PDB file of C-alpha atoms in Angstrom:
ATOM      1  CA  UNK A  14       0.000   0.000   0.000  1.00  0.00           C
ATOM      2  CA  UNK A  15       1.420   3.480  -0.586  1.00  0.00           C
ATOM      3  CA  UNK A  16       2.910   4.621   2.560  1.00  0.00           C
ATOM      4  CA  UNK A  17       3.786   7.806   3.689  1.00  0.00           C
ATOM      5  CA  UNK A  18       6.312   9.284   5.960  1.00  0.00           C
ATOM      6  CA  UNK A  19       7.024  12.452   8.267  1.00  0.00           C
ATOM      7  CA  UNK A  20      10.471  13.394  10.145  1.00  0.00           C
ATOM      8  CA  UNK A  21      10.853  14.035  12.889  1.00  0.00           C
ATOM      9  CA  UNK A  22       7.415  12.733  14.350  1.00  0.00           C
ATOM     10  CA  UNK A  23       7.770  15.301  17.161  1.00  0.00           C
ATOM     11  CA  UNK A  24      10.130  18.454  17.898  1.00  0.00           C
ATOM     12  CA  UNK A  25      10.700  21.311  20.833  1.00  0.00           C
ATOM     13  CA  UNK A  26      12.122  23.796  20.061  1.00  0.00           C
ATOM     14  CA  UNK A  27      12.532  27.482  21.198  1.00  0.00           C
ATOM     15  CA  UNK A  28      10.804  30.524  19.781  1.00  0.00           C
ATOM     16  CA  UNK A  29      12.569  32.462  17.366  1.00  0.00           C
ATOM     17  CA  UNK A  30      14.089  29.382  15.823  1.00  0.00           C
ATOM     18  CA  UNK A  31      12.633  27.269  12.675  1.00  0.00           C
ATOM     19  CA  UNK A  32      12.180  24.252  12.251  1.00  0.00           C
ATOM     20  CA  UNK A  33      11.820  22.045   9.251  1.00  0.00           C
ATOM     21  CA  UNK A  34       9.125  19.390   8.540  1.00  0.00           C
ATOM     22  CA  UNK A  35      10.081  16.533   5.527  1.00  0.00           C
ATOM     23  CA  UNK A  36       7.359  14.443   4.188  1.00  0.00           C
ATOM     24  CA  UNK A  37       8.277  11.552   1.896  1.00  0.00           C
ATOM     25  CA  UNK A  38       5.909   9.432  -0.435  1.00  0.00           C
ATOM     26  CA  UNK A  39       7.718   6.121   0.527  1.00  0.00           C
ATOM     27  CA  UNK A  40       6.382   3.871  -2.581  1.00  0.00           C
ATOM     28  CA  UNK A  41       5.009   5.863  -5.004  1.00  0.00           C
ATOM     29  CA  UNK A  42       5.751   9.346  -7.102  1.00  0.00           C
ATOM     30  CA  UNK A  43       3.333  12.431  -5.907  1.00  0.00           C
ATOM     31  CA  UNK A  44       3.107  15.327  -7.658  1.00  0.00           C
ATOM     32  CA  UNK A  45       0.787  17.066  -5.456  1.00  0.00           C
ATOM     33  CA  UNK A  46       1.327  17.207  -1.407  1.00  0.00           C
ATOM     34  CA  UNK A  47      -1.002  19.229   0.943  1.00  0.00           C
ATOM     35  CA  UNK A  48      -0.027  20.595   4.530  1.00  0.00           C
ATOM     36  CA  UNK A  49      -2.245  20.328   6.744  1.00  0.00           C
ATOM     37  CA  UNK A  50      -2.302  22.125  10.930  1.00  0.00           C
ATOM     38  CA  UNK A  51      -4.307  20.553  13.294  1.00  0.00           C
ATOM     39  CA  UNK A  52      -4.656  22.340  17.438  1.00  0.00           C
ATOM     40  CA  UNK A  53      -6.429  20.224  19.884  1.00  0.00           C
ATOM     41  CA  UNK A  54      -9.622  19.012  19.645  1.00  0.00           C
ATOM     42  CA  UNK A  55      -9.953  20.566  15.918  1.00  0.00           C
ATOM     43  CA  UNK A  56     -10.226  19.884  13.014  1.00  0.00           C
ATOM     44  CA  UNK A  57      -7.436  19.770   9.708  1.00  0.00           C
ATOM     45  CA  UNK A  58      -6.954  22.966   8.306  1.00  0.00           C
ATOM     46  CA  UNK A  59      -5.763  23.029   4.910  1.00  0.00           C
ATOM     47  CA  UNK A  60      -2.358  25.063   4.861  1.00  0.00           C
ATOM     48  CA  UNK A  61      -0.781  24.703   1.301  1.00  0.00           C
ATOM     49  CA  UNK A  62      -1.181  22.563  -1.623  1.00  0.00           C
ATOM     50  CA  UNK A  63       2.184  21.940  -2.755  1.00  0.00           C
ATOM     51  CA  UNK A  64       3.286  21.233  -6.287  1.00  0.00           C
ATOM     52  CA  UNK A  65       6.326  19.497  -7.535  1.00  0.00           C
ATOM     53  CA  UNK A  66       8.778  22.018  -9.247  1.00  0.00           C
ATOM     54  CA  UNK A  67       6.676  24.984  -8.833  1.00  0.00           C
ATOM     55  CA  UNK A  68       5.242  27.740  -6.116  1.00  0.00           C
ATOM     56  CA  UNK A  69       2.930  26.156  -3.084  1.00  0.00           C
ATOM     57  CA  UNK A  70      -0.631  27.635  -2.951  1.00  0.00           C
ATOM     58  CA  UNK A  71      -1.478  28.751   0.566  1.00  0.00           C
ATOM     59  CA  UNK A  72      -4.920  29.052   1.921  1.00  0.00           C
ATOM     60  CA  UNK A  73      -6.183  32.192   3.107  1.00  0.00           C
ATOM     61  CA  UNK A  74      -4.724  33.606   6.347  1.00  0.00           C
ATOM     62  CA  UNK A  75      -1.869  30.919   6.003  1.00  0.00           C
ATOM     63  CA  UNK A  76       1.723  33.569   5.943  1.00  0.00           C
ATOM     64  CA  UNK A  77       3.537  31.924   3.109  1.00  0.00           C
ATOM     65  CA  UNK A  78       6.953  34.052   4.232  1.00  0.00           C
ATOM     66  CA  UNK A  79       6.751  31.866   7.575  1.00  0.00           C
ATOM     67  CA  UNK A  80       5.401  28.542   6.470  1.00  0.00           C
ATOM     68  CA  UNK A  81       7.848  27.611   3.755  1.00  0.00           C
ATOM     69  CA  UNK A  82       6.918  24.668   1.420  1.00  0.00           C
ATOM     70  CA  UNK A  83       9.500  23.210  -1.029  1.00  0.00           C
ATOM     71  CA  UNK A  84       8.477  20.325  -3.116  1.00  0.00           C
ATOM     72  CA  UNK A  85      12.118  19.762  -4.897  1.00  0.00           C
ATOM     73  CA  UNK A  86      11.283  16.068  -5.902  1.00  0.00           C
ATOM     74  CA  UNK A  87       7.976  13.514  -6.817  1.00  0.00           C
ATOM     75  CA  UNK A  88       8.584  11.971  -2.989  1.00  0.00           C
ATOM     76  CA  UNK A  89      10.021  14.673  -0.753  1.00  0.00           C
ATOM     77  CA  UNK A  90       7.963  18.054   0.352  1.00  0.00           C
ATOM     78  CA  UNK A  91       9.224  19.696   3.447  1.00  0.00           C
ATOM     79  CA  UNK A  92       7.938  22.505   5.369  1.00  0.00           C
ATOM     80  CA  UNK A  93       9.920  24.939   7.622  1.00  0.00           C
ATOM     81  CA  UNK A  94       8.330  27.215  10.017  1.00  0.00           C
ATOM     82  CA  UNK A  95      10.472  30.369  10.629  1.00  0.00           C
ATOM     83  CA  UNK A  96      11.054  32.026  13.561  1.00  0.00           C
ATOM     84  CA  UNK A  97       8.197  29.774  15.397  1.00  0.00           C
ATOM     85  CA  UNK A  98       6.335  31.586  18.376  1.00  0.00           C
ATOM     86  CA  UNK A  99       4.086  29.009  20.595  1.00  0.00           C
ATOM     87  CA  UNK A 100       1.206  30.107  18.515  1.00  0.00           C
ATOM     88  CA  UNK A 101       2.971  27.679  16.130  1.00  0.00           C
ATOM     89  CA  UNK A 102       3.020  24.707  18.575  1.00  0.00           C
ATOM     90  CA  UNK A 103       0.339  22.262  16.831  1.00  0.00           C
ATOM     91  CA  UNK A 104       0.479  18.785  14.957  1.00  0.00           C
ATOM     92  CA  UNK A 105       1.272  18.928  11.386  1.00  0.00           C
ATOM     93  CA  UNK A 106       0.186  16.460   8.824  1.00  0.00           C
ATOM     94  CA  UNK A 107       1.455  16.416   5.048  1.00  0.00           C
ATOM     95  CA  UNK A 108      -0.865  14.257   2.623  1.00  0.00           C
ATOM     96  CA  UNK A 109       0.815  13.153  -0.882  1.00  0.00           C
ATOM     97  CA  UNK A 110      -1.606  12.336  -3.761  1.00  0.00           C
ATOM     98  CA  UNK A 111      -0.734   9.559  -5.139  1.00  0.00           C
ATOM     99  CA  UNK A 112      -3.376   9.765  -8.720  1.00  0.00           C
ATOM    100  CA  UNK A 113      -4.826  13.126  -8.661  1.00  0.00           C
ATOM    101  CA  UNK A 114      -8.564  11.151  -6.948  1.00  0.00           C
ATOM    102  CA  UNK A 115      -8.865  12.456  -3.619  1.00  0.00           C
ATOM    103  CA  UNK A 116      -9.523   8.975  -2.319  1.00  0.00           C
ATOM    104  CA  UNK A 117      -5.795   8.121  -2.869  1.00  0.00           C
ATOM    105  CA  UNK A 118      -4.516  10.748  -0.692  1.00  0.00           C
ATOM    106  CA  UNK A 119      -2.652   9.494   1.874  1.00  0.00           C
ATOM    107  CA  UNK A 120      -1.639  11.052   5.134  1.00  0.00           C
ATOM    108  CA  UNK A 121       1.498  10.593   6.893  1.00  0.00           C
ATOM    109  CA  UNK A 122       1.964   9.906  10.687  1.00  0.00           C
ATOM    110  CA  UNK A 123       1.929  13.580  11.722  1.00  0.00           C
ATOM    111  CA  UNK A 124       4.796  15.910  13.405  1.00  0.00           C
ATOM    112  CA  UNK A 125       4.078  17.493  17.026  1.00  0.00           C
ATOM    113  CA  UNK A 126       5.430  20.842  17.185  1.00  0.00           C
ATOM    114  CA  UNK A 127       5.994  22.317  20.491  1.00  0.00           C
ATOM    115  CA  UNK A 128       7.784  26.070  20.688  1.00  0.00           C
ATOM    116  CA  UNK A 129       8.861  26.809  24.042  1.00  0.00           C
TER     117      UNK A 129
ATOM    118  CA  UNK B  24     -17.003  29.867   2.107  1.00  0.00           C
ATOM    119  CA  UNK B  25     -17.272  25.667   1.449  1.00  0.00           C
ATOM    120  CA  UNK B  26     -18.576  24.095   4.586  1.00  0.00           C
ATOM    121  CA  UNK B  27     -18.590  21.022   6.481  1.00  0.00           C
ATOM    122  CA  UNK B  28     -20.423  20.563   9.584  1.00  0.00           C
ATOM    123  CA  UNK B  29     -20.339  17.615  12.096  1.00  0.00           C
ATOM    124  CA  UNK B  30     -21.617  17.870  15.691  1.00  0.00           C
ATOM    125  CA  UNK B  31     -18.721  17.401  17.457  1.00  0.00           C
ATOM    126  CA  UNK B  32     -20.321  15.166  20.458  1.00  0.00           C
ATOM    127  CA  UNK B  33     -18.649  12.809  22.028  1.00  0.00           C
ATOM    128  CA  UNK B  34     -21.420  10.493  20.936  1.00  0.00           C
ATOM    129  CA  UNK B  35     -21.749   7.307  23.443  1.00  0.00           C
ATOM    130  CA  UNK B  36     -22.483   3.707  22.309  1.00  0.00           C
ATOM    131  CA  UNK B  37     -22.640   0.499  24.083  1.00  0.00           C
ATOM    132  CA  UNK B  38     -20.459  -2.042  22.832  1.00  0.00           C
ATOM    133  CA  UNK B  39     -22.575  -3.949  19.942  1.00  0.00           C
ATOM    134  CA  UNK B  40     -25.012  -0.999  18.849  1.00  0.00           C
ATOM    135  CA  UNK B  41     -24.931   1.084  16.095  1.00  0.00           C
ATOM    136  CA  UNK B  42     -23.416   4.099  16.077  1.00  0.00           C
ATOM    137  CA  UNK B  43     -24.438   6.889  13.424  1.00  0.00           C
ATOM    138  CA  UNK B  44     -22.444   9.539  12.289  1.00  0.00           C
ATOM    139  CA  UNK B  45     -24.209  12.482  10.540  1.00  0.00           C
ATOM    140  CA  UNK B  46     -22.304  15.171   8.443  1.00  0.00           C
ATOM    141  CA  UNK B  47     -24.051  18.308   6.303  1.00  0.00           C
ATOM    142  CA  UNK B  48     -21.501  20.330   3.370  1.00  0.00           C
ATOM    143  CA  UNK B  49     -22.776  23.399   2.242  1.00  0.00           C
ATOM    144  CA  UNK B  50     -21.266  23.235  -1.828  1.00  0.00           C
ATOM    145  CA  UNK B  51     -23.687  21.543  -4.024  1.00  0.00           C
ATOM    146  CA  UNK B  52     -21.214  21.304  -6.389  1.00  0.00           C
ATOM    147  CA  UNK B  53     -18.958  18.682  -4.101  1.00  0.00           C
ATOM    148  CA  UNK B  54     -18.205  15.731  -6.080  1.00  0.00           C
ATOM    149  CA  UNK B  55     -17.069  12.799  -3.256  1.00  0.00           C
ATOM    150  CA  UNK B  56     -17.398  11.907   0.328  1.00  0.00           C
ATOM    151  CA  UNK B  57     -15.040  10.751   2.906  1.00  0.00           C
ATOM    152  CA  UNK B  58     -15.118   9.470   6.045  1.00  0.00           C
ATOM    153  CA  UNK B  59     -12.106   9.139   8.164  1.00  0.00           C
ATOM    154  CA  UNK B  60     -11.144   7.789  11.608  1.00  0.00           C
ATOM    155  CA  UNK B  61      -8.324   9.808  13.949  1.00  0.00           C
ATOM    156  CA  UNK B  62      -7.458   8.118  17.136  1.00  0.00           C
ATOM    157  CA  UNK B  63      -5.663  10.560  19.387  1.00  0.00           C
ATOM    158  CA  UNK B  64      -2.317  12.079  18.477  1.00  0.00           C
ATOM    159  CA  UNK B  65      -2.245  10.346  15.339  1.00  0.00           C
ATOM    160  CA  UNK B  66      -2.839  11.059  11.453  1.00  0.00           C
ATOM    161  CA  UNK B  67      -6.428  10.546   9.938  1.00  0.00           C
ATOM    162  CA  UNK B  68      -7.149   7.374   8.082  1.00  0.00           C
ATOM    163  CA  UNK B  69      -9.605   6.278   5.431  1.00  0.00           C
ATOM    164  CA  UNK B  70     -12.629   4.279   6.614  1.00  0.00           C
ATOM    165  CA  UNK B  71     -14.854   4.828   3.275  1.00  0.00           C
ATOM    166  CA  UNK B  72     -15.540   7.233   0.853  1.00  0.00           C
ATOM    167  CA  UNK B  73     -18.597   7.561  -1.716  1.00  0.00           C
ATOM    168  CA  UNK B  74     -19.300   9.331  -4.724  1.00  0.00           C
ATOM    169  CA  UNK B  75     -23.109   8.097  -5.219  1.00  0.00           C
ATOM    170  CA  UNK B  76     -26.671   8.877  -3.772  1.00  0.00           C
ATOM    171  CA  UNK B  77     -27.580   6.333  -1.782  1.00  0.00           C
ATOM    172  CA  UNK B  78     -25.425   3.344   0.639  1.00  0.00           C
ATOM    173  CA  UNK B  79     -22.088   1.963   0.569  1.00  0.00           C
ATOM    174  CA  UNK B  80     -21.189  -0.743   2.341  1.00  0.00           C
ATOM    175  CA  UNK B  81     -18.028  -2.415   3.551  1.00  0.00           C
ATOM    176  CA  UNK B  82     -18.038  -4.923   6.323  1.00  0.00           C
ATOM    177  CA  UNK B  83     -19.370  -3.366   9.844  1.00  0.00           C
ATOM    178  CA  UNK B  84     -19.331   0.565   8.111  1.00  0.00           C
ATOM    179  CA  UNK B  85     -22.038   1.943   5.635  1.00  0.00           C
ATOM    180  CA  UNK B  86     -21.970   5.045   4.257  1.00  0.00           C
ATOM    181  CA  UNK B  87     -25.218   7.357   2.966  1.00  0.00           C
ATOM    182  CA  UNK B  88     -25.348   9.736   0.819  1.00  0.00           C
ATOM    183  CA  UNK B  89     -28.553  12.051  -0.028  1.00  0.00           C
ATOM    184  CA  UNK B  90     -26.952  14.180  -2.445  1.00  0.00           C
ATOM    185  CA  UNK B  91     -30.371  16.374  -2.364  1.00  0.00           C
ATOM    186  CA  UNK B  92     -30.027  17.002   1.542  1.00  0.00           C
ATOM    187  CA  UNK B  93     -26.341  17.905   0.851  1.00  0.00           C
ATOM    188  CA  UNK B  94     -26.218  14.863   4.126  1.00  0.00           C
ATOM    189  CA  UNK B  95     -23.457  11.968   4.715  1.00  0.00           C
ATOM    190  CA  UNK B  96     -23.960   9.735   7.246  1.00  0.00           C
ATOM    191  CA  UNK B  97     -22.053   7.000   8.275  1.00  0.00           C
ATOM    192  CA  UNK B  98     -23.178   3.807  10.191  1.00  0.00           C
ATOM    193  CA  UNK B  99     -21.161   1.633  12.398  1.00  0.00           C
ATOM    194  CA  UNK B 100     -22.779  -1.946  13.167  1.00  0.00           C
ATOM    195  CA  UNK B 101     -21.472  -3.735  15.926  1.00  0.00           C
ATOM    196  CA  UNK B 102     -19.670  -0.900  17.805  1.00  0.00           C
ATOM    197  CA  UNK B 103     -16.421  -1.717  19.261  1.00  0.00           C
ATOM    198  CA  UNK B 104     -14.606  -0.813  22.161  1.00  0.00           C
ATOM    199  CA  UNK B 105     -11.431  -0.098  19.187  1.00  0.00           C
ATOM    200  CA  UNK B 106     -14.038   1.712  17.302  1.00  0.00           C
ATOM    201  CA  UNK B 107     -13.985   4.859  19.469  1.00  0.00           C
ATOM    202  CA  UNK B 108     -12.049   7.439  18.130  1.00  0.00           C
ATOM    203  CA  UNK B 109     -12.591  10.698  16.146  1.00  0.00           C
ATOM    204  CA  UNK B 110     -14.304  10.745  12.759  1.00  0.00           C
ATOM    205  CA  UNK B 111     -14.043  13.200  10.130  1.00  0.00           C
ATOM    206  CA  UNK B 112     -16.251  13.948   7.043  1.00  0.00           C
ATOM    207  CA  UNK B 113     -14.410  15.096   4.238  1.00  0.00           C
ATOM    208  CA  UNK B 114     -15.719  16.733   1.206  1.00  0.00           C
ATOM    209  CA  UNK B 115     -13.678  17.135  -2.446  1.00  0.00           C
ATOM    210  CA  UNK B 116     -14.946  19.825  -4.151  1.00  0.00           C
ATOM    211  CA  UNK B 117     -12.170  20.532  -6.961  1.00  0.00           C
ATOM    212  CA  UNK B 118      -9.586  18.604  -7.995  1.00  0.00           C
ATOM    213  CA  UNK B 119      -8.083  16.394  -5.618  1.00  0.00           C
ATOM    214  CA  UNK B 120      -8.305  18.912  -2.530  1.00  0.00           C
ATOM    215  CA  UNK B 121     -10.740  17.641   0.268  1.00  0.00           C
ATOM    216  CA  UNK B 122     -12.384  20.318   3.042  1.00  0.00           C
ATOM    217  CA  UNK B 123     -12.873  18.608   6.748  1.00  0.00           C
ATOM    218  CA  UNK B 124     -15.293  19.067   9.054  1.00  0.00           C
ATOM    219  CA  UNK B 125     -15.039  19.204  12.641  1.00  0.00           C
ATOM    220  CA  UNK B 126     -15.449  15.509  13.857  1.00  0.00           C
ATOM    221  CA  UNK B 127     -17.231  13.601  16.034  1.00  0.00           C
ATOM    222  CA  UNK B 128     -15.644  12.091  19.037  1.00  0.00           C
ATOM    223  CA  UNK B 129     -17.364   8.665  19.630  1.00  0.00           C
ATOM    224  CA  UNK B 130     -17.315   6.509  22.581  1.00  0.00           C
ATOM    225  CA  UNK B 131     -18.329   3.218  22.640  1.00  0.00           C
ATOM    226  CA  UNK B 132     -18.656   1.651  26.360  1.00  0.00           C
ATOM    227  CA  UNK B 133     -17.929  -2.122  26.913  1.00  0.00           C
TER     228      UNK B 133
END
């Protein structure tokens, strides 16, 4: 089954600092990825879609200058929060679409951000 | 602004009922349905989706769709204690991008 991956699965860090999120389509090619934030007891909210060799698309309200996608190859996106504030602290989940359906999107495990 | 609604619960089952889960989206236009299951802390995960009025069914889960209601329901025979978790109703409108609603925590008592 196509599986996908997220590293690290959690990560503290300070504010001020950034961080970077991968997310790797272990078993197939995906030209699309989506980032997803999720707080507690919510629901996902769509970040970015990201597309392989060009710009992301953010959602509205989403500050692409702090949440920045690159989606260099068909299996690796990664995300990197800048200068994170504990506003930022949430779980983030990367999809990767593995046929252009939206029933063969498939989430990865998640990464648990914590800023201190 | 494409909405999906879900009362968020929790909803409480005894073990071997049925639990239903109700969800309403607001685009007429959406073409497929989802229903996924989150267990805390961890990443959403397909149960069923459907693209048709009317019931799918796979093993102890059946989905419903009235297309005409702009309603998607999903049933859960045989509730387990495993079963209780988080689901969330997903909606595709365009392309391959889906729009979540808020979930419904269910409980299912042994």
């Amino acid at each position: 089954g196509a599986v996908v991956s997220q590293h690290p699965s959690w990560v503290i860090c300070k504010s001020g600092t950034s961080v970077k999120i991968e997310c790797r389509s272990l078993d197939f090619q995906a030209t699309t990825m989506f980032w997803y934030r999720q707080f507690p007891k919510q629901s996902l909210m769509l970040m970015a879609t990201s597309n392989e060799g060009s710009k992301a698309t953010y959602e509205q309200g989403v500050e692409k200058d702090k949440f920045l996608i690159n989606h260099a190859s068909l299996t690796l996106s990664t995300l990197t929060v800048t200068s994170a504030h504990p506003e930022d602290s949430s779980f983030y989940i990367c999809s990767a679409d593995a046929s252009g359906r939206a029933h063969e999107q498939y989430f990865g495990p998640g990464t648990r951000l914590t800023v201190t | 602004q494409k909405e999906v609604e879900q009362n968020s619960g929790p909803l409480s089952v005894p073990e071997g009922a049925i639990a239903s889960l109700n969800c309403t989206y607001s685009d007429r236009g959406s073409q497929s349905f989802f229903w996924y299951r989150q267990y805390s802390g961890k990443s959403p995960e397909l149960i069923m989706f459907i693209y048709s009025n009317g019931d799918k069914e796979d093993g102890r889960f059946t989905a419903q769709l009235n297309k005409a209601s702009q309603y998607v329901s999903l049933l859960i025979r045989d509730s387990q204690p495993s079963d209780s978790a988080t689901y969330l109703c997903a909606v595709n409108n365009a392309g391959n991008m889906l729009t979540f609603g808020g979930g419904t925590r269910l409980m299912v008592k042994p």
